Tab-separated table of C-alpha atoms in Angstrom:
chain	number	residue	atom	x	y	z
A	157	UNK	CA	-0.027	-0.094	0.038
A	158	UNK	CA	1.142	3.507	-0.809
A	159	UNK	CA	1.443	6.078	1.921
A	160	UNK	CA	-0.759	8.910	1.891
A	161	UNK	CA	1.938	11.529	0.744
A	162	UNK	CA	2.815	9.295	-2.230
A	163	UNK	CA	-0.880	9.477	-3.133
A	164	UNK	CA	-0.559	13.333	-3.918
A	165	UNK	CA	2.435	12.932	-6.450
A	166	UNK	CA	1.710	13.957	-9.986
A	167	UNK	CA	1.496	11.028	-12.499
A	168	UNK	CA	4.700	12.060	-13.979
A	169	UNK	CA	6.574	12.552	-10.968
A	170	UNK	CA	5.199	9.393	-9.264
A	171	UNK	CA	6.341	7.480	-12.174
A	172	UNK	CA	9.799	9.014	-11.765
A	173	UNK	CA	9.407	7.903	-7.987
A	174	UNK	CA	8.425	4.232	-8.443
A	175	UNK	CA	11.416	4.093	-11.118
A	176	UNK	CA	13.534	5.061	-8.536
A	177	UNK	CA	12.373	2.522	-5.668
A	178	UNK	CA	12.928	-0.309	-8.088
A	179	UNK	CA	16.275	0.950	-9.210
A	180	UNK	CA	18.726	1.902	-6.258
A	181	UNK	CA	21.199	3.346	-8.845
A	182	UNK	CA	18.561	5.753	-10.474
A	183	UNK	CA	19.649	9.382	-10.094
A	184	UNK	CA	16.385	9.899	-8.303
A	185	UNK	CA	16.633	7.119	-5.660
A	186	UNK	CA	17.574	9.350	-2.944
A	187	UNK	CA	15.187	12.207	-3.664
A	188	UNK	CA	11.958	12.725	-1.720
A	189	UNK	CA	8.867	13.128	-3.866
A	190	UNK	CA	6.094	13.891	-1.160
A	191	UNK	CA	4.915	17.296	-0.112
A	192	UNK	CA	8.207	18.877	-1.426
A	193	UNK	CA	7.561	17.548	-5.084
A	194	UNK	CA	9.159	20.268	-7.707
A	195	UNK	CA	7.096	22.947	-9.253
A	196	UNK	CA	6.647	22.972	-12.946
A	197	UNK	CA	8.928	25.765	-14.292
A	198	UNK	CA	7.517	28.564	-16.353
A	199	UNK	CA	8.520	28.456	-19.967
A	200	UNK	CA	8.171	31.873	-21.886
A	201	UNK	CA	7.846	31.685	-25.639
A	202	UNK	CA	7.857	34.544	-28.198
A	203	UNK	CA	5.353	33.802	-30.929
A	204	UNK	CA	5.962	35.692	-34.137
A	205	UNK	CA	3.464	37.625	-35.643
A	206	UNK	CA	2.028	35.729	-38.761
A	207	UNK	CA	2.017	37.437	-42.112
A	208	UNK	CA	-1.466	36.530	-43.464
A	209	UNK	CA	-3.129	39.431	-41.867
A	210	UNK	CA	-4.802	41.359	-44.432
A	211	UNK	CA	-3.785	44.894	-44.069
A	212	UNK	CA	-4.817	46.044	-47.348
A	213	UNK	CA	-8.284	46.287	-45.712
A	214	UNK	CA	-9.237	48.166	-42.845
A	215	UNK	CA	-9.231	46.437	-39.417
A	216	UNK	CA	-13.038	46.773	-39.067
A	217	UNK	CA	-15.720	45.521	-41.270
A	218	UNK	CA	-16.360	47.683	-43.820
A	219	UNK	CA	-19.524	46.159	-44.646
A	220	UNK	CA	-21.252	47.837	-41.599
A	221	UNK	CA	-21.680	51.591	-41.178
A	222	UNK	CA	-20.279	50.846	-37.336
A	223	UNK	CA	-17.139	49.315	-38.877
A	224	UNK	CA	-16.796	52.018	-41.404
A	225	UNK	CA	-17.112	54.774	-38.524
A	226	UNK	CA	-14.383	53.116	-36.158
A	227	UNK	CA	-12.389	53.152	-39.326
A	228	UNK	CA	-12.582	56.531	-39.880
A	229	UNK	CA	-12.439	57.784	-36.512
A	230	UNK	CA	-8.854	56.292	-36.697
A	231	UNK	CA	-8.210	57.952	-39.982
A	232	UNK	CA	-9.453	61.385	-39.120
A	233	UNK	CA	-7.834	61.429	-35.633
A	234	UNK	CA	-6.365	64.776	-35.418
A	235	UNK	CA	-3.133	63.515	-33.380
A	236	UNK	CA	-1.912	62.054	-36.670
A	237	UNK	CA	-0.602	65.409	-37.757
A	238	UNK	CA	1.730	65.759	-34.905
A	239	UNK	CA	3.753	62.620	-36.133
A	240	UNK	CA	7.245	63.143	-36.868
A	241	UNK	CA	8.726	62.269	-40.553
A	242	UNK	CA	10.805	59.420	-38.505
A	243	UNK	CA	7.413	57.978	-36.888
A	244	UNK	CA	5.830	58.262	-40.422
A	245	UNK	CA	9.039	56.536	-42.255
A	246	UNK	CA	8.741	53.834	-39.672
A	247	UNK	CA	5.231	53.157	-40.084
A	248	UNK	CA	5.699	52.905	-43.613
A	249	UNK	CA	8.830	50.770	-43.293
A	250	UNK	CA	6.927	48.014	-41.261
A	251	UNK	CA	3.906	48.077	-43.702
A	252	UNK	CA	6.021	47.422	-46.754
A	253	UNK	CA	8.173	44.995	-44.835
A	254	UNK	CA	5.343	43.031	-43.661
A	255	UNK	CA	3.599	42.936	-47.319
A	256	UNK	CA	6.973	41.452	-48.189
A	257	UNK	CA	6.407	38.632	-45.590
A	258	UNK	CA	9.074	40.243	-43.109
A	259	UNK	CA	8.070	40.682	-39.828
A	260	UNK	CA	9.681	43.014	-37.430
A	261	UNK	CA	11.141	41.033	-34.112
A	262	UNK	CA	8.602	41.557	-31.300
A	263	UNK	CA	6.090	43.359	-33.404
A	264	UNK	CA	2.500	42.637	-32.173
A	265	UNK	CA	-0.958	42.751	-34.140
A	266	UNK	CA	-1.937	45.732	-32.350
A	267	UNK	CA	1.347	47.546	-33.435
A	268	UNK	CA	0.981	46.369	-37.062
A	269	UNK	CA	-2.505	47.955	-37.100
A	270	UNK	CA	-1.290	51.315	-35.576
A	271	UNK	CA	1.464	51.112	-38.108
A	272	UNK	CA	-1.078	50.689	-41.016
A	273	UNK	CA	-3.177	53.856	-39.756
A	274	UNK	CA	-0.150	55.805	-39.195
A	275	UNK	CA	0.689	55.032	-42.727
A	276	UNK	CA	-2.770	55.212	-44.451
A	277	UNK	CA	-3.174	58.772	-42.561
A	278	UNK	CA	-0.017	60.297	-44.290
A	279	UNK	CA	0.305	58.341	-47.693
A	280	UNK	CA	-1.931	58.051	-50.674
A	281	UNK	CA	-3.421	54.749	-51.032
A	282	UNK	CA	-2.846	54.630	-54.863
A	283	UNK	CA	0.359	56.349	-55.493
A	284	UNK	CA	2.154	55.774	-52.141
A	285	UNK	CA	3.190	59.346	-52.101
A	286	UNK	CA	3.332	61.321	-48.898
A	287	UNK	CA	0.292	63.565	-48.976
A	288	UNK	CA	0.499	67.281	-48.008
A	289	UNK	CA	0.177	67.863	-44.444
A	290	UNK	CA	-3.094	70.033	-44.425
A	291	UNK	CA	-4.437	67.905	-47.205
A	292	UNK	CA	-4.612	64.817	-44.935
A	293	UNK	CA	-7.788	63.542	-43.372
A	294	UNK	CA	-6.232	64.042	-39.892
A	295	UNK	CA	-6.183	67.635	-40.360
A	296	UNK	CA	-9.948	68.093	-41.378
A	297	UNK	CA	-10.975	68.794	-38.001
A	298	UNK	CA	-8.412	71.485	-36.980
A	299	UNK	CA	-8.250	73.349	-40.122
A	300	UNK	CA	-12.244	73.411	-40.927
A	301	UNK	CA	-12.780	74.348	-37.420
A	302	UNK	CA	-10.706	77.345	-37.626
A	303	UNK	CA	-11.779	78.118	-41.288
A	304	UNK	CA	-15.512	77.508	-40.928
A	305	UNK	CA	-15.859	79.310	-37.534
A	306	UNK	CA	-14.005	82.588	-38.875
A	307	UNK	CA	-16.602	82.298	-41.921
A	308	UNK	CA	-19.546	82.278	-39.633
A	309	UNK	CA	-18.071	84.905	-37.451
A	310	UNK	CA	-17.225	87.476	-40.173
A	311	UNK	CA	-19.764	86.933	-42.737
A	312	UNK	CA	-21.655	90.118	-42.722
A	313	UNK	CA	-19.065	92.427	-44.816
A	314	UNK	CA	-18.291	91.747	-48.379
A	315	UNK	CA	-14.416	92.085	-47.546
A	316	UNK	CA	-14.546	89.184	-44.859
A	317	UNK	CA	-16.856	87.308	-47.119
A	318	UNK	CA	-14.284	87.315	-49.863
A	319	UNK	CA	-11.432	86.490	-47.778
A	320	UNK	CA	-12.853	83.696	-45.770
A	321	UNK	CA	-14.620	82.090	-48.869
A	322	UNK	CA	-11.132	82.404	-50.772
A	323	UNK	CA	-9.086	80.649	-47.772
A	324	UNK	CA	-11.953	77.801	-47.584
A	325	UNK	CA	-11.791	77.245	-51.233
A	326	UNK	CA	-7.927	77.221	-51.050
A	327	UNK	CA	-8.106	74.494	-48.428
A	328	UNK	CA	-10.817	72.623	-50.113
A	329	UNK	CA	-8.476	72.598	-53.627
A	330	UNK	CA	-5.801	71.311	-51.663
A	331	UNK	CA	-7.912	68.524	-49.685
A	332	UNK	CA	-9.359	67.381	-53.275
A	333	UNK	CA	-6.099	67.278	-54.795
A	334	UNK	CA	-4.543	65.317	-52.233
A	335	UNK	CA	-7.329	62.990	-51.573
A	336	UNK	CA	-8.216	61.985	-55.409
A	337	UNK	CA	-8.757	58.692	-56.625
A	338	UNK	CA	-6.587	57.123	-58.995
A	339	UNK	CA	-2.677	57.384	-59.763
A	340	UNK	CA	-2.930	59.688	-62.751
A	341	UNK	CA	-1.240	62.833	-62.582
A	342	UNK	CA	-3.223	66.171	-62.762
A	343	UNK	CA	-2.039	69.231	-64.754
A	344	UNK	CA	-1.591	72.835	-63.425
A	345	UNK	CA	-4.246	74.126	-65.802
A	346	UNK	CA	-6.652	71.951	-64.322
A	347	UNK	CA	-5.876	72.629	-60.868
A	348	UNK	CA	-5.924	76.602	-61.739
A	349	UNK	CA	-9.001	76.035	-63.446
A	350	UNK	CA	-10.911	74.106	-60.515
A	351	UNK	CA	-9.602	76.428	-57.922
A	352	UNK	CA	-10.496	79.561	-59.717
A	353	UNK	CA	-14.036	78.287	-60.572
A	354	UNK	CA	-14.814	76.906	-57.244
A	355	UNK	CA	-13.562	80.114	-55.374
A	356	UNK	CA	-15.549	82.513	-57.890
A	357	UNK	CA	-18.747	79.927	-57.467
A	358	UNK	CA	-18.401	80.279	-53.630
A	359	UNK	CA	-17.888	84.086	-53.451
A	360	UNK	CA	-20.775	84.819	-55.824
A	361	UNK	CA	-23.016	82.600	-54.015
A	362	UNK	CA	-21.994	83.998	-50.430
A	363	UNK	CA	-22.381	87.840	-51.605
A	364	UNK	CA	-25.426	86.933	-53.513
A	365	UNK	CA	-27.205	85.232	-50.225
A	366	UNK	CA	-25.978	88.089	-48.476
A	367	UNK	CA	-27.688	90.552	-50.573
A	368	UNK	CA	-31.043	88.685	-50.223
A	369	UNK	CA	-30.680	88.158	-46.457
A	370	UNK	CA	-30.231	91.875	-45.572
A	371	UNK	CA	-33.936	92.472	-44.523
A	372	UNK	CA	-34.454	89.053	-42.605
A	373	UNK	CA	-33.480	87.818	-39.422
A	374	UNK	CA	-29.635	87.613	-38.420
A	375	UNK	CA	-30.268	84.042	-37.667
A	376	UNK	CA	-31.033	83.182	-41.333
A	377	UNK	CA	-27.972	85.271	-42.231
A	378	UNK	CA	-25.615	83.139	-40.116
A	379	UNK	CA	-26.825	80.046	-42.747
A	380	UNK	CA	-25.188	81.884	-45.734
A	381	UNK	CA	-21.643	80.648	-45.504
A	382	UNK	CA	-23.101	77.080	-45.385
A	383	UNK	CA	-25.073	77.560	-48.461
A	384	UNK	CA	-21.703	78.750	-49.958
A	385	UNK	CA	-19.730	75.945	-49.033
A	386	UNK	CA	-22.312	73.401	-50.334
A	387	UNK	CA	-22.404	75.320	-53.620
A	388	UNK	CA	-18.687	75.314	-53.370
A	389	UNK	CA	-18.555	71.849	-52.788
A	390	UNK	CA	-20.636	70.629	-56.056
A	391	UNK	CA	-18.040	72.859	-58.288
A	392	UNK	CA	-14.903	72.512	-56.582
A	393	UNK	CA	-14.743	68.588	-56.190
A	394	UNK	CA	-15.875	67.898	-59.764
A	395	UNK	CA	-13.322	70.538	-61.282
A	396	UNK	CA	-10.627	69.394	-59.198
A	397	UNK	CA	-10.972	65.420	-60.179
A	398	UNK	CA	-12.024	66.495	-63.796
A	399	UNK	CA	-9.483	64.144	-65.207
A	400	UNK	CA	-11.088	61.259	-63.462
A	401	UNK	CA	-14.533	62.080	-65.213
A	402	UNK	CA	-12.948	62.329	-68.565
A	403	UNK	CA	-10.472	59.566	-68.561
A	404	UNK	CA	-11.719	57.482	-65.746
A	405	UNK	CA	-10.604	55.797	-62.404
A	406	UNK	CA	-8.949	52.473	-61.953
A	407	UNK	CA	-11.384	49.419	-61.409
A	408	UNK	CA	-10.512	45.935	-60.043
A	409	UNK	CA	-11.873	42.479	-59.065
A	410	UNK	CA	-12.486	41.640	-55.550
A	411	UNK	CA	-8.943	40.258	-55.616
A	412	UNK	CA	-7.400	43.716	-56.786
A	413	UNK	CA	-6.733	42.802	-60.186
A	414	UNK	CA	-6.813	45.576	-62.199
A	415	UNK	CA	-9.459	45.806	-65.250
A	416	UNK	CA	-9.296	48.838	-66.696
A	417	UNK	CA	-10.326	52.623	-65.840
A	418	UNK	CA	-13.954	53.879	-65.977
A	419	UNK	CA	-15.711	57.077	-66.169
A	420	UNK	CA	-19.041	55.725	-64.629
A	421	UNK	CA	-17.043	54.543	-61.700
A	422	UNK	CA	-15.701	57.928	-61.364
A	423	UNK	CA	-19.114	59.582	-61.442
A	424	UNK	CA	-20.305	57.534	-58.912
A	425	UNK	CA	-17.234	58.167	-56.665
A	426	UNK	CA	-17.230	62.002	-56.808
A	427	UNK	CA	-21.122	62.181	-56.224
A	428	UNK	CA	-20.505	60.254	-52.913
A	429	UNK	CA	-17.702	62.449	-51.890
A	430	UNK	CA	-19.758	65.521	-52.711
A	431	UNK	CA	-22.625	64.246	-50.508
A	432	UNK	CA	-20.394	63.176	-48.097
A	433	UNK	CA	-18.638	66.691	-47.511
A	434	UNK	CA	-21.865	68.725	-47.677
A	435	UNK	CA	-23.234	66.418	-44.633
A	436	UNK	CA	-19.789	66.838	-43.321
A	437	UNK	CA	-20.060	70.565	-42.996
A	438	UNK	CA	-23.691	70.718	-42.016
A	439	UNK	CA	-23.400	70.065	-38.001
A	440	UNK	CA	-21.099	72.492	-37.554
A	441	UNK	CA	-22.663	75.155	-39.835
A	442	UNK	CA	-26.103	74.263	-38.775
A	443	UNK	CA	-26.117	73.816	-34.950
A	444	UNK	CA	-23.711	77.045	-33.772
A	445	UNK	CA	-25.933	79.355	-35.239
A	446	UNK	CA	-28.579	78.570	-32.915
A	447	UNK	CA	-26.373	78.433	-30.136
A	448	UNK	CA	-24.554	81.715	-31.052
A	449	UNK	CA	-27.848	83.471	-31.693
A	450	UNK	CA	-28.811	82.736	-28.063
A	451	UNK	CA	-25.496	83.745	-26.513
A	452	UNK	CA	-24.899	87.120	-28.150
A	453	UNK	CA	-28.020	88.299	-26.437
A	454	UNK	CA	-26.395	87.291	-23.013
A	455	UNK	CA	-24.421	89.996	-20.797
A	456	UNK	CA	-21.244	87.789	-20.998
A	457	UNK	CA	-20.800	88.449	-24.921
A	458	UNK	CA	-22.255	91.964	-24.705
A	459	UNK	CA	-19.392	92.403	-22.407
A	460	UNK	CA	-16.757	90.531	-24.201
A	461	UNK	CA	-17.659	90.522	-27.633
A	462	UNK	CA	-14.298	89.399	-28.815
A	463	UNK	CA	-14.974	85.966	-27.436
A	464	UNK	CA	-17.518	85.299	-30.136
A	465	UNK	CA	-14.974	83.911	-32.578
A	466	UNK	CA	-13.175	81.355	-30.216
A	467	UNK	CA	-16.463	80.149	-29.081
A	468	UNK	CA	-17.791	79.673	-32.703
A	469	UNK	CA	-14.749	77.927	-33.540
A	470	UNK	CA	-14.880	75.736	-30.684
A	471	UNK	CA	-18.613	74.831	-31.132
A	472	UNK	CA	-17.689	73.897	-34.885
A	473	UNK	CA	-14.787	71.720	-33.776
A	474	UNK	CA	-16.717	69.667	-31.497
A	475	UNK	CA	-19.585	69.133	-33.991
A	476	UNK	CA	-16.678	68.155	-36.571
A	477	UNK	CA	-15.099	65.725	-34.414
A	478	UNK	CA	-17.816	63.619	-34.366
A	479	UNK	CA	-19.692	64.716	-38.118
A	480	UNK	CA	-15.802	64.101	-40.089
A	481	UNK	CA	-15.559	60.562	-39.576
A	482	UNK	CA	-19.390	59.480	-39.616
A	483	UNK	CA	-19.878	61.289	-42.693
A	484	UNK	CA	-17.017	59.803	-44.451
A	485	UNK	CA	-18.414	56.448	-43.111
A	486	UNK	CA	-21.663	56.731	-44.952
A	487	UNK	CA	-20.066	55.068	-48.089
A	488	UNK	CA	-17.664	52.340	-48.138
A	489	UNK	CA	-13.930	53.818	-49.213
A	490	UNK	CA	-13.445	50.818	-51.435
A	491	UNK	CA	-16.773	51.566	-53.533
A	492	UNK	CA	-18.322	48.995	-55.670
A	493	UNK	CA	-20.657	48.894	-58.680
A	494	UNK	CA	-22.073	46.358	-61.103
A	495	UNK	CA	-20.234	45.526	-64.324
A	496	UNK	CA	-23.840	46.076	-66.100
A	497	UNK	CA	-23.415	49.657	-65.063
A	498	UNK	CA	-20.210	50.194	-66.493
A	499	UNK	CA	-19.325	51.706	-70.263
A	500	UNK	CA	-20.413	49.248	-72.949
A	501	UNK	CA	-16.842	48.649	-74.512
A	502	UNK	CA	-15.465	48.116	-70.724
A	503	UNK	CA	-18.378	45.707	-69.898
A	504	UNK	CA	-17.466	43.725	-73.098
A	505	UNK	CA	-13.767	43.774	-72.299
A	506	UNK	CA	-14.258	42.855	-68.643
A	507	UNK	CA	-16.883	39.843	-70.054
A	508	UNK	CA	-14.234	38.290	-72.403
A	509	UNK	CA	-11.146	38.495	-69.847
A	510	UNK	CA	-12.523	37.960	-66.626
A	511	UNK	CA	-16.122	36.436	-67.561
A	512	UNK	CA	-16.927	35.490	-63.626
A	513	UNK	CA	-16.736	39.050	-62.678
A	514	UNK	CA	-20.127	40.754	-61.761
A	515	UNK	CA	-18.928	43.493	-59.395
A	516	UNK	CA	-15.908	45.642	-59.830
A	517	UNK	CA	-14.450	48.052	-57.003
A	518	UNK	CA	-12.554	51.178	-56.704
A	519	UNK	CA	-11.111	53.789	-54.363
A	520	UNK	CA	-13.903	56.461	-54.179
A	521	UNK	CA	-11.331	59.151	-52.497
A	522	UNK	CA	-12.397	61.199	-49.690
């Protein structure tokens, strides 16, 4: 019969114990295996990150609005504009290496995704070029809150209207160029035409509406900048991306195989961007006027009228922090359309070379 302490031994240790009892020469013959049995050693293993994580796509499901919203809250994070060139280059190196199957030692999945979003925030998805700082989506909130807040504060005089609409359209031109779809270059003349046309349209709209609202309540007058911005977006974006409308944007199958260029896809992409941009500006230009109209009747702003602009900028910024990513998320970044909606000659080409393809995909731009 075994004694009580012997019964407490684990199986592997117990087998060694039996071997030691049956063989006096066994190296464990003189060790005691009772309450003092050895504890198993803890072995730390470093698991290398797998190379099959699909970083070509966002981290969250882009088939749902919530997934797209999470993605764009990360893309438009204003903190990304504070990153140094060294941090951007480090993120690019991590992503380029990973795409080649090379994993940086000790890299975790969270760090990989962080590098991917840093890379996406600063480098164009089609060309791979580093984007202009103020044209990046991470600069949208700080830039727009400043410009929009000032447009809505200084909207009464003609010089102020002209100046701030010019500033706004200059900024929009940079953003539209920076976030264009496709990898084809745009000429200086095309840039100039788009810039002049959009600026002229916005200023004319703002001045015209200001003239019409001189005899109505100040509250209605506060919405003039929004009307001008909406009109300018309808002009600026199509003109800035006119090359896409003329020559098309790259379309791919679901495996990212390039199938050609489509003007129909460009039309859908630009329409979605125009809608998103107008809705993006709506909360910041529609909610603050009501609040400012009330605040300006209070004693505080009557005593400190110079606080009107900072308060308005802050209100616009608060709205844009949420409106920018949520409106970007209205449509998938990787948009799609049926092959049957493409140009007839492109349909024939795709059906001849890729008979099983029913939908094509493209980057809509931002």
